[in-house]
mmCIF file with all atom_site columns, C-alpha atoms in Angstrom:
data_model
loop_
_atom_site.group_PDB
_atom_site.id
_atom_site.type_symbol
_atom_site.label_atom_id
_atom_site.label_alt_id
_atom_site.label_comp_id
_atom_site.label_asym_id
_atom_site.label_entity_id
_atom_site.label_seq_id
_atom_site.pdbx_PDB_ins_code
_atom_site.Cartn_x
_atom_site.Cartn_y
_atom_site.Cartn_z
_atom_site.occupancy
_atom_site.B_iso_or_equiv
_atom_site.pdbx_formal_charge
_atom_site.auth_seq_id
_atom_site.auth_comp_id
_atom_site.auth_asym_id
_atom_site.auth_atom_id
_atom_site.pdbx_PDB_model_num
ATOM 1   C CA . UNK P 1 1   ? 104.831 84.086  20.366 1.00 0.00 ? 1   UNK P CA 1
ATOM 2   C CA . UNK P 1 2   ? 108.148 82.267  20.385 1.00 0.00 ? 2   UNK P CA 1
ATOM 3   C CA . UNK P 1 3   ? 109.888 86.055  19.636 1.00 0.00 ? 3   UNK P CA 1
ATOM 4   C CA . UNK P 1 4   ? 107.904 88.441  22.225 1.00 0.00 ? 4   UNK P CA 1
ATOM 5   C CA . UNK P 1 5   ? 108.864 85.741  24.743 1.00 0.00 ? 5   UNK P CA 1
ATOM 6   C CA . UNK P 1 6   ? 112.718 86.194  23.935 1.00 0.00 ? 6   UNK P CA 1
ATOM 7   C CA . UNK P 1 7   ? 111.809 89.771  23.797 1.00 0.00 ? 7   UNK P CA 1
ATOM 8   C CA . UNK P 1 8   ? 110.130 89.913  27.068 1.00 0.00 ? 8   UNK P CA 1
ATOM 9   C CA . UNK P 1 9   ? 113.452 87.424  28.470 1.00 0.00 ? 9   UNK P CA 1
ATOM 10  C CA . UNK P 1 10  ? 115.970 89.557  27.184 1.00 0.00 ? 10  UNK P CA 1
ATOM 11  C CA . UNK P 1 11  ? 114.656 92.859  27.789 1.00 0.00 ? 11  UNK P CA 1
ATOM 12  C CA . UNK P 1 12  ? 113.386 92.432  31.615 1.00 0.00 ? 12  UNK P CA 1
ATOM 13  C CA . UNK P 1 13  ? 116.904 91.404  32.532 1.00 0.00 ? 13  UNK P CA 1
ATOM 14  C CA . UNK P 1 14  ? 118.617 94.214  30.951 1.00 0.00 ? 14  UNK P CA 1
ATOM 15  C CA . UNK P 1 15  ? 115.479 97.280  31.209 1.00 0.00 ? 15  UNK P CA 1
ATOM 16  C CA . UNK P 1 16  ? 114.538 95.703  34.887 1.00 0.00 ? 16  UNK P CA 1
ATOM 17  C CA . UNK P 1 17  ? 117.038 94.453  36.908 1.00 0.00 ? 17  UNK P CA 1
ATOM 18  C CA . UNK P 1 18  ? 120.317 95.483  34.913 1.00 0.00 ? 18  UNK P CA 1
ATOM 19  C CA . UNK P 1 19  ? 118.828 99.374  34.388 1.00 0.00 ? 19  UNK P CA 1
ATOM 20  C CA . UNK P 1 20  ? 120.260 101.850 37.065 1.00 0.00 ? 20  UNK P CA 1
ATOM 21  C CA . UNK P 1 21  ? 117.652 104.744 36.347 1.00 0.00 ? 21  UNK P CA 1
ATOM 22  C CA . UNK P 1 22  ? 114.397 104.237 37.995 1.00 0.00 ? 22  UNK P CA 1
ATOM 23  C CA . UNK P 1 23  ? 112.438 106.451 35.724 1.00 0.00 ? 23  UNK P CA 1
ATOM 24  C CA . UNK P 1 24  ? 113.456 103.824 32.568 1.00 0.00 ? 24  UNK P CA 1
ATOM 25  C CA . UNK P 1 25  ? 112.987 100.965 34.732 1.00 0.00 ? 25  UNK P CA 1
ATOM 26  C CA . UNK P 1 26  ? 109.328 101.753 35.757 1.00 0.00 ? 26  UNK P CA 1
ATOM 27  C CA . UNK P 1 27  ? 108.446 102.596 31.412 1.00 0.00 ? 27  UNK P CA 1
ATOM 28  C CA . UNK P 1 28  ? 110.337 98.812  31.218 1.00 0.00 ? 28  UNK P CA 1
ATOM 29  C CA . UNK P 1 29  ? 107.944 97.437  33.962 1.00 0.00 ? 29  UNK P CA 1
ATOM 30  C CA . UNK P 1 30  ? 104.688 99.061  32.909 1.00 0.00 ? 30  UNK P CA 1
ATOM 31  C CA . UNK P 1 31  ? 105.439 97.546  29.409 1.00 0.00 ? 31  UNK P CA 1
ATOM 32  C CA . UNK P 1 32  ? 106.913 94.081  30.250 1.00 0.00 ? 32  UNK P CA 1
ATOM 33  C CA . UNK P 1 33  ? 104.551 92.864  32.912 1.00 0.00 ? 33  UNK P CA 1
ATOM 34  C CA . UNK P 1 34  ? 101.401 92.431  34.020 1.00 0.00 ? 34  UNK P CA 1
ATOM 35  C CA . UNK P 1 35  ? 99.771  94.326  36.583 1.00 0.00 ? 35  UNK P CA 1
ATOM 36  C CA . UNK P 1 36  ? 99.565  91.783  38.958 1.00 0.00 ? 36  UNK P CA 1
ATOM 37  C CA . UNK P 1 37  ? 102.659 90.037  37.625 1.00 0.00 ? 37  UNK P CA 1
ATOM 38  C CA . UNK P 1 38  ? 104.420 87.439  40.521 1.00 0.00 ? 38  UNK P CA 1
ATOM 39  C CA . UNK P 1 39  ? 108.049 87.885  40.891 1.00 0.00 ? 39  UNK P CA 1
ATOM 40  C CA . UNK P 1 40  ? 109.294 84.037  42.815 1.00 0.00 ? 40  UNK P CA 1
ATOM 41  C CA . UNK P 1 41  ? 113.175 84.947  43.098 1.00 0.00 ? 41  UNK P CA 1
ATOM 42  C CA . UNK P 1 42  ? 115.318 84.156  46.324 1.00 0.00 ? 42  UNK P CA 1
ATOM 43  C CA . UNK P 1 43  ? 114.514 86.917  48.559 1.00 0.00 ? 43  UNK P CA 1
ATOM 44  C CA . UNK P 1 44  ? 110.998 86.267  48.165 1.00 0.00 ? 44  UNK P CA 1
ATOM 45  C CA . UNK P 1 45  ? 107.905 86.098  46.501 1.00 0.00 ? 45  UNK P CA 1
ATOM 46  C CA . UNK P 1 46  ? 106.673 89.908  45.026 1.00 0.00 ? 46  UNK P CA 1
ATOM 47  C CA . UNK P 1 47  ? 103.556 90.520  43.595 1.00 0.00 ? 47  UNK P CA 1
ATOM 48  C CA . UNK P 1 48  ? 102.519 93.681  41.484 1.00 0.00 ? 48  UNK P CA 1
ATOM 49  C CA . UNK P 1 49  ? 104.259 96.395  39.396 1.00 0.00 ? 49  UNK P CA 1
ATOM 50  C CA . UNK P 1 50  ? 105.374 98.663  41.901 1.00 0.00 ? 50  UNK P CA 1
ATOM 51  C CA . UNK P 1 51  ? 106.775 95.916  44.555 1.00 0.00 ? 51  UNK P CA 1
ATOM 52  C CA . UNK P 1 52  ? 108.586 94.479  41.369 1.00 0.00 ? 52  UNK P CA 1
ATOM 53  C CA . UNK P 1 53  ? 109.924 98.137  40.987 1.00 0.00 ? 53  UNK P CA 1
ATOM 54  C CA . UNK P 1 54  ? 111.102 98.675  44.810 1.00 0.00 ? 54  UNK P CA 1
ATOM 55  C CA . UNK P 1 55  ? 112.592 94.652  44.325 1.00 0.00 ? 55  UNK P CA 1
ATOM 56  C CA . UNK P 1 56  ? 114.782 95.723  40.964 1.00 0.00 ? 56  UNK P CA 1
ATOM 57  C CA . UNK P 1 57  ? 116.194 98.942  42.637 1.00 0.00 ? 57  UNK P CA 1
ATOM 58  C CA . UNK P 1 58  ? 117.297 97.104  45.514 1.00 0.00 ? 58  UNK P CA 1
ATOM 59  C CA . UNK P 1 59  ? 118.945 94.592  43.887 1.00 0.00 ? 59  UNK P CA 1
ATOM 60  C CA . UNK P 1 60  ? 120.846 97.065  41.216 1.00 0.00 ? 60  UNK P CA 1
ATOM 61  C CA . UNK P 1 61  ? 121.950 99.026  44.375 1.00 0.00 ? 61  UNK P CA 1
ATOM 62  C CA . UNK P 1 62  ? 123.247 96.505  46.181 1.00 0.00 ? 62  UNK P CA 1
ATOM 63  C CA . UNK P 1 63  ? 126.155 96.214  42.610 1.00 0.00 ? 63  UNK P CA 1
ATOM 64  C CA . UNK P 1 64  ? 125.866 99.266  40.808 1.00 0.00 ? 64  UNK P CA 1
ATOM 65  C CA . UNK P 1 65  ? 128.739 99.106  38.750 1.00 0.00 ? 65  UNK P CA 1
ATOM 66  C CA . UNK P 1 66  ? 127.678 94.879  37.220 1.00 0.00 ? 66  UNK P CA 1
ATOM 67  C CA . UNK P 1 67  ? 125.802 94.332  33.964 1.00 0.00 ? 67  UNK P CA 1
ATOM 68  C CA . UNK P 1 68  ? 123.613 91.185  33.010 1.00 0.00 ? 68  UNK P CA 1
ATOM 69  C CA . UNK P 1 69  ? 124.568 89.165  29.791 1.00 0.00 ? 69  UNK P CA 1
ATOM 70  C CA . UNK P 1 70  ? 122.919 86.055  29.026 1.00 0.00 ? 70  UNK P CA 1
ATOM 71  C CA . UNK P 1 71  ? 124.342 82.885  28.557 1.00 0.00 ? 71  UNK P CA 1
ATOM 72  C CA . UNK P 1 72  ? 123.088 81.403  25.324 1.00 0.00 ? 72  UNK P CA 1
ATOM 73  C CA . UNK P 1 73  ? 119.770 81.896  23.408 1.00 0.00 ? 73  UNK P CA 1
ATOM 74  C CA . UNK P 1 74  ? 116.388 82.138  25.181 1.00 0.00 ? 74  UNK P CA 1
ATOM 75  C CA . UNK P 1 75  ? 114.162 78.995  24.645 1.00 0.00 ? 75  UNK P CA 1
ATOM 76  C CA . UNK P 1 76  ? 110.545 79.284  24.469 1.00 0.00 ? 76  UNK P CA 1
ATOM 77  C CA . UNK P 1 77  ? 107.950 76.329  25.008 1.00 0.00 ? 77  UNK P CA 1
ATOM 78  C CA . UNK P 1 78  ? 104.045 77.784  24.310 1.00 0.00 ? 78  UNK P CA 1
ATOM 79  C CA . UNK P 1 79  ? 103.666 80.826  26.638 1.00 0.00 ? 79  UNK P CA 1
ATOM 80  C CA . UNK P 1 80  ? 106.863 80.396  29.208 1.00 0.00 ? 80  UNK P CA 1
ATOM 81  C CA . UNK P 1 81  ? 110.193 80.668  28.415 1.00 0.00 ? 81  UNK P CA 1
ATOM 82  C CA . UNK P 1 82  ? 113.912 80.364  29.809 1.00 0.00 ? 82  UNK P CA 1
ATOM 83  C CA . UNK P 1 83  ? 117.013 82.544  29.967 1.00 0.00 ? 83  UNK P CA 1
ATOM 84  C CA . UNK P 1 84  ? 120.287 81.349  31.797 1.00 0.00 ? 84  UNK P CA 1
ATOM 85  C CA . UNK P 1 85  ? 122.465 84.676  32.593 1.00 0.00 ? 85  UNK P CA 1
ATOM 86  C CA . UNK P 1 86  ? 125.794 85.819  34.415 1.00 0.00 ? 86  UNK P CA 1
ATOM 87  C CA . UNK P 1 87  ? 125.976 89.441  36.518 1.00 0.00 ? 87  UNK P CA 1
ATOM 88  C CA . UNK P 1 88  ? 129.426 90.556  37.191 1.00 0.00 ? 88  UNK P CA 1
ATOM 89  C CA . UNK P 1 89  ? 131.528 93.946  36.289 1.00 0.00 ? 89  UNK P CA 1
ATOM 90  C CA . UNK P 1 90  ? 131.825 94.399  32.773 1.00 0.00 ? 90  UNK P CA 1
ATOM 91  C CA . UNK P 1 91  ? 134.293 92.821  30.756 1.00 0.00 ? 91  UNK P CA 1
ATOM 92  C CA . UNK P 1 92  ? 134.672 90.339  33.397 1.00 0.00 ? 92  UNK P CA 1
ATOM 93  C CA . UNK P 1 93  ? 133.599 86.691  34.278 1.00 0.00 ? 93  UNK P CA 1
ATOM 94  C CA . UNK P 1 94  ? 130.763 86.573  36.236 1.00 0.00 ? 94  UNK P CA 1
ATOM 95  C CA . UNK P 1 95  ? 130.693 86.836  39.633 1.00 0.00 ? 95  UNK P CA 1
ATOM 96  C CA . UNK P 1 96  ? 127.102 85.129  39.978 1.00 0.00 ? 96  UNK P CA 1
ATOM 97  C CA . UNK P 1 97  ? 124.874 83.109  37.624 1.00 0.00 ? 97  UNK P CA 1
ATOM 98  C CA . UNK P 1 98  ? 121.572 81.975  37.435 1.00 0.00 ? 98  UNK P CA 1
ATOM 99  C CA . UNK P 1 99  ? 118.467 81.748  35.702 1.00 0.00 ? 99  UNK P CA 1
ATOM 100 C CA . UNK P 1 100 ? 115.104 83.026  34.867 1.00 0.00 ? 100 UNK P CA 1
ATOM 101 C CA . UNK P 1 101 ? 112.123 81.369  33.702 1.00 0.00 ? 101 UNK P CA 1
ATOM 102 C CA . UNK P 1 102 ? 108.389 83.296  32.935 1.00 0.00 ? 102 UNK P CA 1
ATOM 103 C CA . UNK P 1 103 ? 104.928 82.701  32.105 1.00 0.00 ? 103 UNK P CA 1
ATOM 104 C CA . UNK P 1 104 ? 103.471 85.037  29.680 1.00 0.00 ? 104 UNK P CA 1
ATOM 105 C CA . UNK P 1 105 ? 99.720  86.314  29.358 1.00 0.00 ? 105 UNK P CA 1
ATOM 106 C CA . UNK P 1 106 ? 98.615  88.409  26.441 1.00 0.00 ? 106 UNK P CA 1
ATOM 107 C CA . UNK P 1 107 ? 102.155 89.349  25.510 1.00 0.00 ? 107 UNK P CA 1
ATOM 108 C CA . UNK P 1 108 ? 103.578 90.365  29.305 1.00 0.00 ? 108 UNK P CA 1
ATOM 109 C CA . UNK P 1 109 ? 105.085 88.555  31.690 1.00 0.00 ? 109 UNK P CA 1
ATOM 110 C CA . UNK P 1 110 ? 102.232 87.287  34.056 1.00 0.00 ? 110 UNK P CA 1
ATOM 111 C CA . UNK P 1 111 ? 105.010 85.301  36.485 1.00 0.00 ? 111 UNK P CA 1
ATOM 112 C CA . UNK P 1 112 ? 108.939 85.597  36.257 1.00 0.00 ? 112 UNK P CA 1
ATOM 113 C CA . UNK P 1 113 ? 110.414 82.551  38.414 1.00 0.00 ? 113 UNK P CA 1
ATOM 114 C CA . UNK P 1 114 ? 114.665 83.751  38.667 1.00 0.00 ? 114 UNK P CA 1
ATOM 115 C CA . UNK P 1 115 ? 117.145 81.096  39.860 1.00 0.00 ? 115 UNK P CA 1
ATOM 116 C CA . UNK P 1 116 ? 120.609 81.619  41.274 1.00 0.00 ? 116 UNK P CA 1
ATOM 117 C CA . UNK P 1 117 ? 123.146 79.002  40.887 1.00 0.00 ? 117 UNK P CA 1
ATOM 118 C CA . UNK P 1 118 ? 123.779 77.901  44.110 1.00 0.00 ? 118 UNK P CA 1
ATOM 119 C CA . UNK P 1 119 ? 127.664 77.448  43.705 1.00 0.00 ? 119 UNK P CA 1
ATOM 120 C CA . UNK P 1 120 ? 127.666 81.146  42.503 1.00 0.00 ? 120 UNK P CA 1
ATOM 121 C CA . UNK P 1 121 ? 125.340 83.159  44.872 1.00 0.00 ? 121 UNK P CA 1
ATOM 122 C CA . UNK P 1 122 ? 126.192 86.093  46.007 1.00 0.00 ? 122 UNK P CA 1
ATOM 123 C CA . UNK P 1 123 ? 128.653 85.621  49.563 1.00 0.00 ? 123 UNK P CA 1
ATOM 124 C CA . UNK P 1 124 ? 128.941 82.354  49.006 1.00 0.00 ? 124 UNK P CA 1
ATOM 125 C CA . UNK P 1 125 ? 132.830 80.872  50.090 1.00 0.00 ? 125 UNK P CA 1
ATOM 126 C CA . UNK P 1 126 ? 132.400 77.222  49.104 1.00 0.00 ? 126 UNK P CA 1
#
C-alpha cells in the first residue's frame, strides 16, 4: 500500500493539477480517484470527478507556464499519505508552497486535503 499511495501523491500533483491538457487530466482523474472523491483545498470543498476536473483546469489556467515538484519523499501512514510541494516557473524557486495530504480507498484517492503555506500563497505581500 505504502507505494500506490506515493504513486497516487506523486502522480495527482503532476497528471491533475500540474497537466495543461484536459483530455490527459480527465484519463489521470478517472484513474486516481474515486468517484465521489472530496477535494478540501482553499477555495473550497469539491466533491466528485468532474467538479475535481473543472477545479484542476482553473487552477492550471490561472499559471500556465509553473510546474509542481515536490519537496522531499512522500510519507505514507496505513491508507493516507503526505506530500509537501513548491509551484513556480521552471527552473526557478517557488513562488508558492504547500501541501497535500489523502485518504485512499481500494487503491484511489477517496479524499485529497491540499494546504498552502500561508507565508507563500498566492498575492500574498507580507
Amino acid at each position: 500500500m505504502t507505494d500506490r499511495i506515493h504513486e497516487l501523491l506523486n502522480r495527482a500533483l503532476q497528471e491533475v493539477f500540474g497537466e495543461g491538457d484536459a483530455a490527459r487530466r480527465r484519463a489521470a482523474i478517472k484513474e486516481l480517484f474515486t468517484d465521489d472523491c472530496v477535494v478540501d483545498v482553499p477555495q473550497g470543498v469539491f466533491v466528485g470527478r468532474d467538479v475535481l476536473d473543472k477545479l484542476a483546469g482553473e487552477v492550471r489556467a490561472t499559471h500556465p507556464d509553473f510546474v509542481y515538484a515536490p519537496h522531499g519523499a512522500p510519507q505514507a501512514l496505513h491508507s493516507a499519505g503526505r506530500l509537501a510541494w513548491g509551484s513556480g516557473p521552471r527552473g526557478k524557486e517557488p513562488v508558492y508552497t504547500g501541501s497535500d495530504v489523502i485518504v485512499v480507498r481500494d487503491g484511489k484517492i477517496a479524499a485529497l486535503y491540499g494546504f498552502l503555506d500561508s507565508k507563500s500563497m498566492p498575492g500574498d505581500r507580507s
